[in-house]
CSV table of C-alpha atoms and ligand atoms in Angstrom, one decimal:
chain,number,residue,atom,x,y,z
N,1,MET,CA,0.2,0.0,0.0
N,2,PRO,CA,1.4,3.3,-0.9
N,3,LYS,CA,2.4,5.8,2.0
N,4,HIS,CA,-0.6,8.0,3.1
N,5,ILE,CA,0.4,11.5,2.1
N,6,TYR,CA,-2.9,13.1,2.5
N,7,ARG,CA,-3.6,16.3,4.9
N,8,PHE,CA,-7.4,16.2,4.3
N,9,ILE,CA,-7.9,12.7,3.2
N,10,PRO,CA,-8.4,10.3,6.1
N,11,ASN,CA,-7.6,6.4,5.6
N,12,PHE,CA,-9.6,4.7,8.0
N,13,SER,CA,-9.9,1.0,8.4
N,14,ASP,CA,-13.2,-0.7,7.6
N,15,SER,CA,-14.1,-1.3,11.0
N,16,THR,CA,-13.3,2.4,12.0
N,17,LEU,CA,-15.7,3.8,9.0
N,18,ALA,CA,-18.3,1.6,9.9
N,19,ALA,CA,-18.3,2.8,13.7
N,20,MET,CA,-18.2,6.3,12.3
N,21,GLN,CA,-21.1,5.9,10.2
N,22,LEU,CA,-23.0,4.3,12.9
N,23,GLU,CA,-22.4,7.1,15.2
N,24,GLY,CA,-23.2,9.6,12.5
N,25,LEU,CA,-26.6,7.8,11.7
N,26,LYS,CA,-27.8,8.1,15.3
N,27,GLN,CA,-26.7,11.6,15.4
N,28,THR,CA,-28.5,12.6,12.2
N,29,VAL,CA,-31.8,10.7,13.0
N,30,LYS,CA,-31.8,12.5,16.7
N,31,ARG,CA,-31.0,15.7,14.9
N,32,ALA,CA,-33.9,15.5,12.2
N,33,PHE,CA,-36.4,15.1,15.2
N,34,ALA,CA,-35.7,18.7,15.7
N,35,SER,CA,-37.8,19.4,12.2
N,36,PRO,CA,-41.6,19.0,12.3
N,37,GLN,CA,-41.1,18.1,8.6
N,38,TYR,CA,-38.9,15.1,9.8
N,39,GLN,CA,-41.1,14.2,12.7
N,40,ALA,CA,-44.2,13.8,10.4
N,41,LEU,CA,-42.1,11.7,7.9
N,42,PHE,CA,-40.9,9.6,11.2
N,43,ALA,CA,-44.4,9.5,12.4
N,44,GLN,CA,-45.6,7.7,9.6
N,45,VAL,CA,-43.4,4.5,9.9
N,46,GLY,CA,-43.6,4.6,13.9
N,47,LEU,CA,-39.7,5.5,14.2
N,48,THR,CA,-38.1,7.0,17.2
N,49,PRO,CA,-34.2,7.6,17.7
N,50,ASP,CA,-33.8,4.6,19.8
N,51,ASP,CA,-34.7,2.2,16.8
N,52,ILE,CA,-31.2,2.9,15.2
N,53,GLN,CA,-28.9,0.4,16.6
N,54,SER,CA,-26.9,-1.0,13.7
N,55,LEU,CA,-26.1,0.3,10.2
N,56,ASP,CA,-29.0,-2.3,9.1
N,57,ASP,CA,-31.4,-0.2,10.7
N,58,LEU,CA,-31.0,2.3,7.9
N,59,GLN,CA,-33.6,0.2,6.0
N,60,LYS,CA,-36.2,1.2,8.8
N,61,LEU,CA,-36.0,4.9,7.8
N,62,PRO,CA,-38.3,6.6,5.4
N,63,PHE,CA,-37.1,7.9,2.1
N,64,THR,CA,-37.0,11.4,1.2
N,65,ASP,CA,-37.1,13.2,-2.3
N,66,VAL,CA,-37.0,16.5,-3.9
N,67,GLU,CA,-40.8,17.0,-3.1
N,68,ASP,CA,-39.9,17.3,0.6
N,69,LEU,CA,-37.3,20.3,-0.2
N,70,ARG,CA,-39.9,21.8,-2.2
N,71,ARG,CA,-42.8,21.5,0.3
N,72,GLY,CA,-40.7,23.2,3.2
N,73,TYR,CA,-39.6,26.1,1.0
N,74,PRO,CA,-37.7,28.3,1.9
N,75,PHE,CA,-36.2,26.4,4.6
N,76,PRO,CA,-37.0,23.0,4.2
N,77,LEU,CA,-36.1,19.8,6.4
N,78,LEU,CA,-34.4,23.0,8.8
N,79,CYS,CA,-33.1,20.9,11.9
N,80,VAL,CA,-31.5,23.8,13.6
N,81,PRO,CA,-32.9,27.4,14.6
N,82,GLN,CA,-32.7,29.8,11.9
N,83,LYS,CA,-30.4,32.1,13.7
N,84,ASP,CA,-27.9,29.3,13.0
N,85,VAL,CA,-28.0,29.4,9.4
N,86,VAL,CA,-25.1,31.4,8.0
N,87,ARG,CA,-25.8,30.5,4.3
N,88,ILE,CA,-28.1,29.1,1.5
N,89,HIS,CA,-27.6,27.9,-1.9
N,90,ALA,CA,-30.0,27.1,-4.5
N,91,SER,CA,-30.1,24.6,-7.1
N,92,SER,CA,-30.4,25.5,-10.8
N,93,GLY,CA,-33.6,24.0,-10.7
N,94,THR,CA,-33.7,21.8,-13.9
N,95,THR,CA,-37.0,20.6,-13.4
N,96,GLY,CA,-39.7,22.6,-11.1
N,97,LYS,CA,-39.4,25.0,-8.6
N,98,ARG,CA,-35.9,25.9,-7.2
N,99,LYS,CA,-34.5,24.0,-4.3
N,100,ILE,CA,-33.1,26.2,-1.3
N,101,LEU,CA,-30.6,24.5,1.3
N,102,ALA,CA,-29.2,26.1,4.4
N,103,TYR,CA,-25.9,25.6,5.9
N,104,THR,CA,-24.7,26.2,9.4
N,105,GLN,CA,-20.9,27.3,10.0
N,106,LYS,CA,-19.8,23.7,10.6
N,107,ASP,CA,-21.6,22.9,7.2
N,108,THR,CA,-19.8,25.3,5.3
N,109,GLU,CA,-16.4,24.0,6.8
N,110,THR,CA,-17.5,20.3,5.9
N,111,PHE,CA,-18.2,21.6,2.3
N,112,ALA,CA,-14.8,23.0,2.0
N,113,LEU,CA,-13.2,19.9,3.6
N,114,GLN,CA,-15.0,17.7,1.0
N,115,MET,CA,-13.6,19.9,-1.9
N,116,ALA,CA,-10.3,19.9,-0.5
N,117,ARG,CA,-10.2,16.2,-0.1
N,118,CYS,CA,-11.2,16.0,-3.8
N,119,PHE,CA,-8.5,18.4,-5.0
N,120,GLU,CA,-5.9,16.6,-2.9
N,121,LEU,CA,-7.2,13.3,-4.5
N,122,ALA,CA,-6.6,14.9,-8.1
N,123,GLY,CA,-2.9,15.5,-6.9
N,124,LEU,CA,-3.1,19.2,-6.4
N,125,THR,CA,-0.9,21.0,-3.8
N,126,ASN,CA,-0.6,24.6,-2.7
N,127,GLU,CA,1.8,24.9,-5.6
N,128,ASP,CA,-1.0,24.6,-8.0
N,129,ARG,CA,-3.3,27.3,-9.4
N,130,LEU,CA,-7.0,26.7,-10.0
N,131,GLN,CA,-9.1,28.7,-12.6
N,132,ALA,CA,-12.7,28.1,-12.0
N,133,ALA,CA,-15.3,28.2,-14.8
N,134,VAL,CA,-17.9,26.8,-12.6
N,135,GLY,CA,-21.1,28.6,-11.5
N,136,TYR,CA,-20.8,31.5,-8.9
N,137,GLY,CA,-23.6,33.1,-7.0
N,138,LEU,CA,-26.5,30.8,-5.6
N,139,TRP,CA,-25.0,27.7,-7.1
N,140,THR,CA,-22.7,25.6,-4.8
N,141,ALA,CA,-20.2,25.0,-7.6
N,142,GLY,CA,-18.4,28.3,-7.3
N,143,ALA,CA,-18.5,28.7,-3.6
N,144,GLY,CA,-17.3,24.9,-3.1
N,145,PHE,CA,-14.4,25.2,-5.6
N,146,GLN,CA,-13.6,28.5,-4.1
N,147,ALA,CA,-13.5,27.5,-0.3
N,148,GLY,CA,-11.8,23.8,-1.3
N,149,SER,CA,-9.0,25.5,-3.2
N,150,GLU,CA,-8.3,27.8,-0.9
N,151,LYS,CA,-8.4,25.4,2.1
N,152,LEU,CA,-5.5,23.5,0.1
N,153,GLY,CA,-3.6,26.9,-0.1
N,154,MET,CA,-4.2,27.1,-4.2
N,155,LEU,CA,-4.5,30.5,-5.9
N,156,THR,CA,-7.9,30.4,-6.8
N,157,ILE,CA,-9.1,32.5,-10.0
N,158,PRO,CA,-13.2,32.8,-9.7
N,159,VAL,CA,-14.1,33.5,-13.4
N,160,GLY,CA,-17.4,31.5,-13.5
N,161,PRO,CA,-18.8,29.9,-16.5
N,162,GLY,CA,-18.9,31.4,-20.3
N,163,ASN,CA,-16.7,34.2,-21.1
N,164,LEU,CA,-14.2,32.3,-23.1
N,165,GLU,CA,-12.0,35.1,-24.1
N,166,LEU,CA,-11.7,36.0,-20.8
N,167,HIS,CA,-10.7,32.6,-19.5
N,168,LEU,CA,-8.0,32.4,-22.6
N,169,GLN,CA,-6.5,35.7,-21.4
N,170,LEU,CA,-6.2,34.6,-17.8
N,171,LEU,CA,-4.9,31.2,-18.5
N,172,GLN,CA,-1.8,32.9,-20.3
N,173,ASP,CA,-1.4,35.5,-17.8
N,174,LEU,CA,-1.9,33.8,-14.4
N,175,LYS,CA,-0.8,30.3,-15.6
N,176,ALA,CA,-3.4,28.3,-14.0
N,177,THR,CA,-2.4,24.6,-13.8
N,178,CYS,CA,-5.8,23.3,-13.0
N,179,PHE,CA,-9.2,24.1,-14.6
N,180,GLY,CA,-12.5,23.5,-13.1
N,181,ALA,CA,-15.4,23.4,-15.3
N,182,THR,CA,-18.4,21.3,-16.6
N,183,ALA,CA,-17.6,19.0,-19.3
N,184,SER,CA,-19.4,20.9,-21.9
N,185,MET,CA,-17.4,24.0,-21.0
N,186,ALA,CA,-14.3,22.1,-20.8
N,187,LEU,CA,-14.9,20.7,-24.4
N,188,LEU,CA,-15.6,24.4,-25.5
N,189,LEU,CA,-12.3,25.6,-23.9
N,190,ALA,CA,-10.2,22.8,-25.4
N,191,GLU,CA,-11.6,23.5,-28.9
N,192,GLU,CA,-11.0,27.1,-28.8
N,193,VAL,CA,-7.6,26.5,-27.4
N,194,ASP,CA,-6.6,24.5,-30.4
N,195,ARG,CA,-8.4,26.6,-32.8
N,196,CYS,CA,-6.3,29.6,-31.7
N,197,GLY,CA,-3.1,27.6,-31.3
N,198,LEU,CA,-2.5,28.6,-27.4
N,199,ARG,CA,-1.6,25.2,-26.2
N,200,ASP,CA,2.1,26.1,-25.7
N,201,LYS,CA,1.0,29.8,-23.9
N,202,ILE,CA,-0.8,27.9,-21.1
N,203,ALA,CA,0.1,26.0,-18.2
N,204,LEU,CA,-2.8,23.8,-17.6
N,205,LYS,CA,-1.7,20.3,-16.1
N,206,SER,CA,-5.0,18.8,-15.1
N,207,MET,CA,-8.8,19.6,-15.4
N,208,ILE,CA,-11.8,18.9,-13.0
N,209,CYS,CA,-15.0,18.2,-14.5
N,210,GLY,CA,-18.2,18.2,-12.8
N,211,SER,CA,-22.0,18.4,-13.1
N,212,GLU,CA,-22.7,16.1,-15.9
N,213,THR,CA,-21.5,12.6,-17.6
N,214,ARG,CA,-18.5,12.9,-19.5
N,215,SER,CA,-17.8,10.0,-21.8
N,216,GLN,CA,-14.2,8.5,-22.2
N,217,LYS,CA,-14.2,10.1,-25.6
N,218,MET,CA,-15.0,13.7,-24.5
N,219,ARG,CA,-12.4,13.1,-21.7
N,220,GLU,CA,-9.8,12.4,-24.3
N,221,THR,CA,-10.4,15.0,-26.6
N,222,ILE,CA,-10.2,17.6,-23.7
N,223,GLU,CA,-7.1,16.1,-22.2
N,224,GLU,CA,-5.6,16.0,-25.8
N,225,LYS,CA,-6.2,19.3,-27.1
N,226,LEU,CA,-5.1,21.1,-23.8
N,227,GLY,CA,-2.3,18.8,-23.5
N,228,LEU,CA,-3.5,17.7,-19.9
N,229,GLU,CA,-1.5,15.1,-17.8
N,230,ALA,CA,-4.9,14.0,-16.3
N,231,SER,CA,-8.4,15.1,-15.9
N,232,TYR,CA,-10.9,14.1,-13.2
N,233,ASP,CA,-14.4,13.7,-12.9
N,234,ILE,CA,-16.0,15.4,-9.6
N,235,ALA,CA,-19.7,14.4,-8.3
N,236,GLY,CA,-21.9,16.2,-5.8
N,237,MET,CA,-25.1,17.8,-5.6
N,238,THR,CA,-26.7,20.7,-3.7
N,239,GLU,CA,-28.5,18.6,-1.3
N,240,MET,CA,-25.2,17.1,-0.1
N,241,TYR,CA,-23.3,20.6,0.4
N,242,GLY,CA,-22.5,20.9,-3.4
N,243,PRO,CA,-19.6,19.5,-5.6
N,244,GLY,CA,-17.0,17.2,-4.1
N,245,THR,CA,-19.1,14.2,-2.7
N,246,ALA,CA,-16.6,12.0,-4.8
N,247,ILE,CA,-13.8,12.2,-7.4
N,248,ASP,CA,-11.6,9.5,-9.2
N,249,CYS,CA,-7.8,9.3,-8.2
N,250,LYS,CA,-4.9,9.1,-10.7
N,251,TYR,CA,-5.8,5.4,-11.3
N,252,HIS,CA,-9.3,6.3,-12.7
N,253,GLU,CA,-11.0,2.9,-11.6
N,254,GLY,CA,-14.0,4.6,-10.0
N,255,LEU,CA,-15.0,7.8,-7.9
N,256,HIS,CA,-14.1,7.4,-4.4
N,257,TYR,CA,-16.8,8.9,-1.9
N,258,TRP,CA,-16.1,10.1,1.5
N,259,ALA,CA,-17.9,7.2,3.5
N,260,ASP,CA,-17.2,9.3,6.9
N,261,LEU,CA,-19.4,11.8,5.7
N,262,PHE,CA,-22.4,10.1,4.3
N,263,ILE,CA,-23.8,6.5,3.5
N,264,ILE,CA,-24.8,5.7,-0.2
N,265,GLU,CA,-27.0,3.0,-0.8
N,266,ILE,CA,-28.2,1.8,-4.5
N,267,ILE,CA,-31.8,0.8,-4.8
N,268,ASP,CA,-33.9,-0.1,-7.7
N,269,PRO,CA,-36.1,3.0,-8.6
N,270,GLN,CA,-39.2,0.9,-9.2
N,271,THR,CA,-39.2,-1.4,-6.2
N,272,LEU,CA,-37.4,1.0,-4.0
N,273,LYS,CA,-35.5,-2.2,-2.7
N,274,PRO,CA,-31.7,-2.3,-2.5
N,275,VAL,CA,-30.0,-3.9,-5.7
N,276,PRO,CA,-27.5,-6.7,-5.2
N,277,GLN,CA,-24.0,-5.4,-4.6
N,278,GLY,CA,-22.4,-4.0,-7.9
N,279,GLU,CA,-25.5,-3.6,-9.8
N,280,ILE,CA,-26.9,-0.5,-11.1
N,281,GLY,CA,-29.6,1.6,-9.5
N,282,GLU,CA,-30.6,4.8,-7.9
N,283,MET,CA,-28.1,6.4,-5.5
N,284,VAL,CA,-29.6,7.2,-2.2
N,285,VAL,CA,-27.8,9.2,0.3
N,286,THR,CA,-28.1,9.7,4.1
N,287,SER,CA,-25.6,12.4,5.7
N,288,LEU,CA,-23.7,11.6,8.8
N,289,ARG,CA,-22.4,15.2,9.7
N,290,LYS,CA,-24.9,17.7,8.1
N,291,GLU,CA,-26.2,20.2,10.9
N,292,ALA,CA,-28.7,22.3,9.0
N,293,VAL,CA,-30.4,19.9,6.6
N,294,PRO,CA,-29.4,16.4,7.6
N,295,LEU,CA,-30.4,13.8,4.5
N,296,ILE,CA,-32.1,10.9,5.3
N,297,ARG,CA,-32.5,8.2,2.5
N,298,TYR,CA,-32.7,11.2,-0.1
N,299,ARG,CA,-33.3,9.9,-3.5
N,300,THR,CA,-30.9,11.6,-6.0
N,301,HIS,CA,-32.5,9.9,-9.0
N,302,ASP,CA,-28.9,9.5,-10.3
N,303,LEU,CA,-27.8,6.0,-11.5
N,304,SER,CA,-24.8,4.5,-10.6
N,305,ARG,CA,-23.2,1.3,-8.7
N,306,ILE,CA,-21.1,0.6,-5.9
N,307,LEU,CA,-17.8,-0.8,-7.3
N,308,LYS,CA,-16.7,-4.1,-5.3
N,309,LYS,CA,-12.9,-3.6,-6.2
N,310,ARG,CA,-10.6,-1.8,-3.8
N,311,CYS,CA,-8.8,0.9,-5.8
N,312,SER,CA,-5.3,0.5,-6.9
N,313,CYS,CA,-4.0,3.7,-5.0
N,314,GLY,CA,-4.8,1.8,-1.7
N,315,LEU,CA,-7.1,4.6,-0.4
N,316,ASN,CA,-9.7,2.8,2.0
N,317,MET,CA,-12.6,5.2,0.6
N,318,PRO,CA,-15.2,3.1,-1.2
N,319,MET,CA,-16.0,4.2,-5.1
N,320,HIS,CA,-19.3,4.3,-7.0
N,321,ASP,CA,-19.1,4.2,-10.8
N,322,LYS,CA,-19.6,7.4,-13.0
N,323,ILE,CA,-23.1,8.8,-12.8
N,324,LEU,CA,-24.6,6.7,-15.7
N,325,GLY,CA,-27.6,9.1,-16.2
N,326,ARG,CA,-31.1,10.0,-14.2
N,327,SER,CA,-33.2,7.4,-13.0
N,328,ASP,CA,-35.9,9.4,-14.6
N,329,ASP,CA,-34.1,9.6,-17.9
N,330,MET,CA,-34.2,5.6,-18.0
N,331,ILE,CA,-35.5,4.9,-21.4
N,332,ILE,CA,-38.1,2.1,-21.5
N,333,TYR,CA,-37.8,1.0,-25.1
N,334,ARG,CA,-39.3,-2.2,-26.5
N,335,GLY,CA,-39.5,-3.5,-23.0
N,336,VAL,CA,-35.9,-3.3,-21.9
N,337,ASN,CA,-34.5,-0.7,-19.6
N,338,LEU,CA,-31.6,1.6,-21.3
N,339,TYR,CA,-29.8,4.7,-19.8
N,340,PRO,CA,-27.8,7.4,-21.6
N,341,GLY,CA,-24.5,6.2,-20.3
N,342,GLN,CA,-24.7,2.7,-21.7
N,343,PHE,CA,-24.7,4.3,-25.0
N,344,ALA,CA,-21.6,6.6,-24.3
N,345,ALA,CA,-20.0,3.5,-23.0
N,346,VAL,CA,-20.2,1.7,-26.4
N,347,ILE,CA,-19.6,5.0,-28.5
N,348,GLY,CA,-16.3,5.3,-26.5
N,349,GLN,CA,-15.0,1.9,-27.9
N,350,PHE,CA,-14.9,3.4,-31.5
N,351,PRO,CA,-11.8,5.7,-32.3
N,352,GLU,CA,-13.8,6.7,-35.2
N,353,LEU,CA,-16.4,8.4,-33.3
N,354,ALA,CA,-16.2,11.7,-31.3
N,355,GLY,CA,-18.2,11.9,-28.0
N,356,GLU,CA,-21.3,13.6,-28.7
N,357,TYR,CA,-24.4,11.8,-29.1
N,358,GLN,CA,-28.2,12.4,-29.2
N,359,ILE,CA,-31.0,9.8,-28.9
N,360,GLU,CA,-34.2,10.2,-30.4
N,361,LEU,CA,-37.2,7.8,-29.7
N,362,SER,CA,-40.2,7.7,-31.8
N,363,ARG,CA,-43.4,5.5,-32.3
N,364,ASP,CA,-44.5,4.2,-35.9
N,365,GLU,CA,-48.0,3.8,-37.2
N,366,HIS,CA,-48.2,0.1,-36.1
N,367,ALA,CA,-47.2,1.4,-32.5
N,368,ILE,CA,-43.7,0.1,-32.6
N,369,ASP,CA,-41.1,2.2,-31.1
N,370,HIS,CA,-37.8,3.1,-32.6
N,371,LEU,CA,-34.7,4.6,-31.3
N,372,LEU,CA,-32.2,6.9,-33.5
N,373,LEU,CA,-28.9,7.3,-32.0
N,374,THR,CA,-26.9,10.1,-34.0
N,375,VAL,CA,-23.3,10.3,-33.1
N,376,GLU,CA,-20.6,12.3,-34.5
N,377,ARG,CA,-17.8,11.3,-36.5
N,378,ALA,CA,-14.2,12.0,-35.2
N,379,GLN,CA,-12.6,15.3,-36.4
N,380,GLY,CA,-10.9,15.1,-39.6
N,381,LEU,CA,-12.1,11.8,-40.8
N,382,SER,CA,-14.1,11.7,-44.2
N,383,GLN,CA,-17.7,10.2,-44.3
N,384,ASP,CA,-16.7,7.6,-46.8
N,385,ASN,CA,-16.7,5.0,-44.1
N,386,ASP,CA,-20.2,6.0,-42.5
N,387,ILE,CA,-22.3,3.2,-43.6
N,388,ASN,CA,-19.7,0.6,-42.6
N,389,LEU,CA,-19.3,2.4,-39.3
N,390,ALA,CA,-22.9,2.7,-38.2
N,391,THR,CA,-23.5,-1.2,-39.1
N,392,ARG,CA,-20.7,-1.9,-36.7
N,393,LEU,CA,-21.9,0.6,-34.2
N,394,GLU,CA,-25.3,-0.9,-34.5
N,395,HIS,CA,-24.2,-4.2,-34.0
N,396,LYS,CA,-22.1,-3.5,-30.7
N,397,LEU,CA,-25.1,-1.6,-29.4
N,398,HIS,CA,-27.1,-4.6,-29.9
N,399,GLN,CA,-24.9,-7.0,-27.9
N,400,ALA,CA,-24.4,-4.4,-25.2
N,401,LEU,CA,-28.3,-3.1,-24.8
N,402,LEU,CA,-29.8,-6.3,-25.9
N,403,ALA,CA,-32.0,-4.0,-28.2
N,404,ARG,CA,-32.0,-3.0,-31.6
N,405,VAL,CA,-31.5,0.5,-32.5
N,406,ASP,CA,-30.5,2.5,-35.6
N,407,VAL,CA,-27.7,4.7,-35.8
N,408,GLN,CA,-26.7,7.9,-38.0
N,409,ILE,CA,-23.3,9.2,-38.3
N,410,THR,CA,-23.3,13.0,-38.4
N,411,ASN,CA,-20.3,15.6,-39.0
N,412,TYR,CA,-17.9,16.6,-36.1
N,413,ALA,CA,-19.5,19.6,-34.1
N,414,ASN,CA,-22.9,19.3,-35.7
N,415,LEU,CA,-24.8,18.4,-32.5
N,416,PRO,CA,-25.2,21.0,-30.1
N,417,ARG,CA,-22.8,22.2,-27.6
N,418,THR,CA,-24.1,23.9,-24.3
N,419,PHE,CA,-22.7,25.6,-21.2
N,420,SER,CA,-25.2,23.5,-19.3
N,421,LYS,CA,-26.1,19.9,-19.1
N,422,SER,CA,-26.3,18.7,-22.5
N,423,LYS,CA,-29.7,17.4,-23.7
N,424,ARG,CA,-29.2,14.1,-24.9
N,425,VAL,CA,-32.6,12.3,-25.1
N,426,ILE,CA,-35.7,13.4,-27.4
N,427,ASP,CA,-38.7,11.2,-26.9
N,428,LYS,CA,-41.4,11.9,-29.5
N,429,ARG,CA,-43.5,8.9,-28.2
T,1,ZN,ZN1,-7.8,5.5,-6.0
């Protein structure tokens, strides 16, 4: 096992982690009883704090969902007096009303800690400089990147999203070594640096990408065009402080998550029962240290799985897979459950293809469903080989998904690029 060299990342044994989780769970349930909203939820299942005696008792707790946050607006599930709240953040609200989450002083410190741990695991030190293209303001990303970066001692350049020109100027002037952005923004930057021939004028060594699923292809394109040594995928959500719940280390075998700060369960989104270990399902989180808004079995609607293997880096923090899509985005097509991440994984096996893709579902006059996958040809390749390529991809997809789909190849950069989460599924049924 490599020497443990981290300032902020602990390396607990399995038994210590389990003991910390049980203690954190008991405290969290006790704390939650301060909230009338939680009291009502617990009353429905007849639960008292004394019912939590082991980690298995987690199953006795009720689920919470985004509706619980909306219902308690503007201080949902608040478990401390309002005078103890020092900050709020709000989600971008991709669906419905905005969610507001409250933080105590201690919560903001834990938020900074989880981000500092992520930067550390990505190999950054106080010698590094971070330029942040993530959203500042009500959003959690900017505040989290800033606080975690400063905690680690990095010079932090808070530019925010968009404004490519300013980013390019500052990258040349201030020589940031790491860039924090959504995958879409990172791709835009990489393409612009490539187009303007700026690669030798900047000093970027690594990239931290958050907020949306990034295919292997997208990762390679970003790294190659910017001349990076490595890039990392950071996970997180407003409900769990913000970004920084998990990140991959230099071995990229999965995303290490902070098991002393929260418990992750994977459930079947239909039956709500835990899936067998290692299988894909919806991630459900229970916080262990949150004060203002502790989360109890909160349904994230994100699809992933817990990886069974231990990482080559030797760190004893469990790993989950990349976020493979939203449980709400799960496509039911000809009786098979599919999710966008599965398509990305197959596309990634073809060097002749770029990373962008779009899925269109339709229903014909005989009530038969059709799925058309549009995928971009890799940059610089001619279209002569498109028919052959589409046939091979259709075959591989059929093997991987157990469903027949149609493939259409389009020119590089033909599909929409956005600053925000890309919309990949169009359902016309
Ligand atoms: Zn690792």
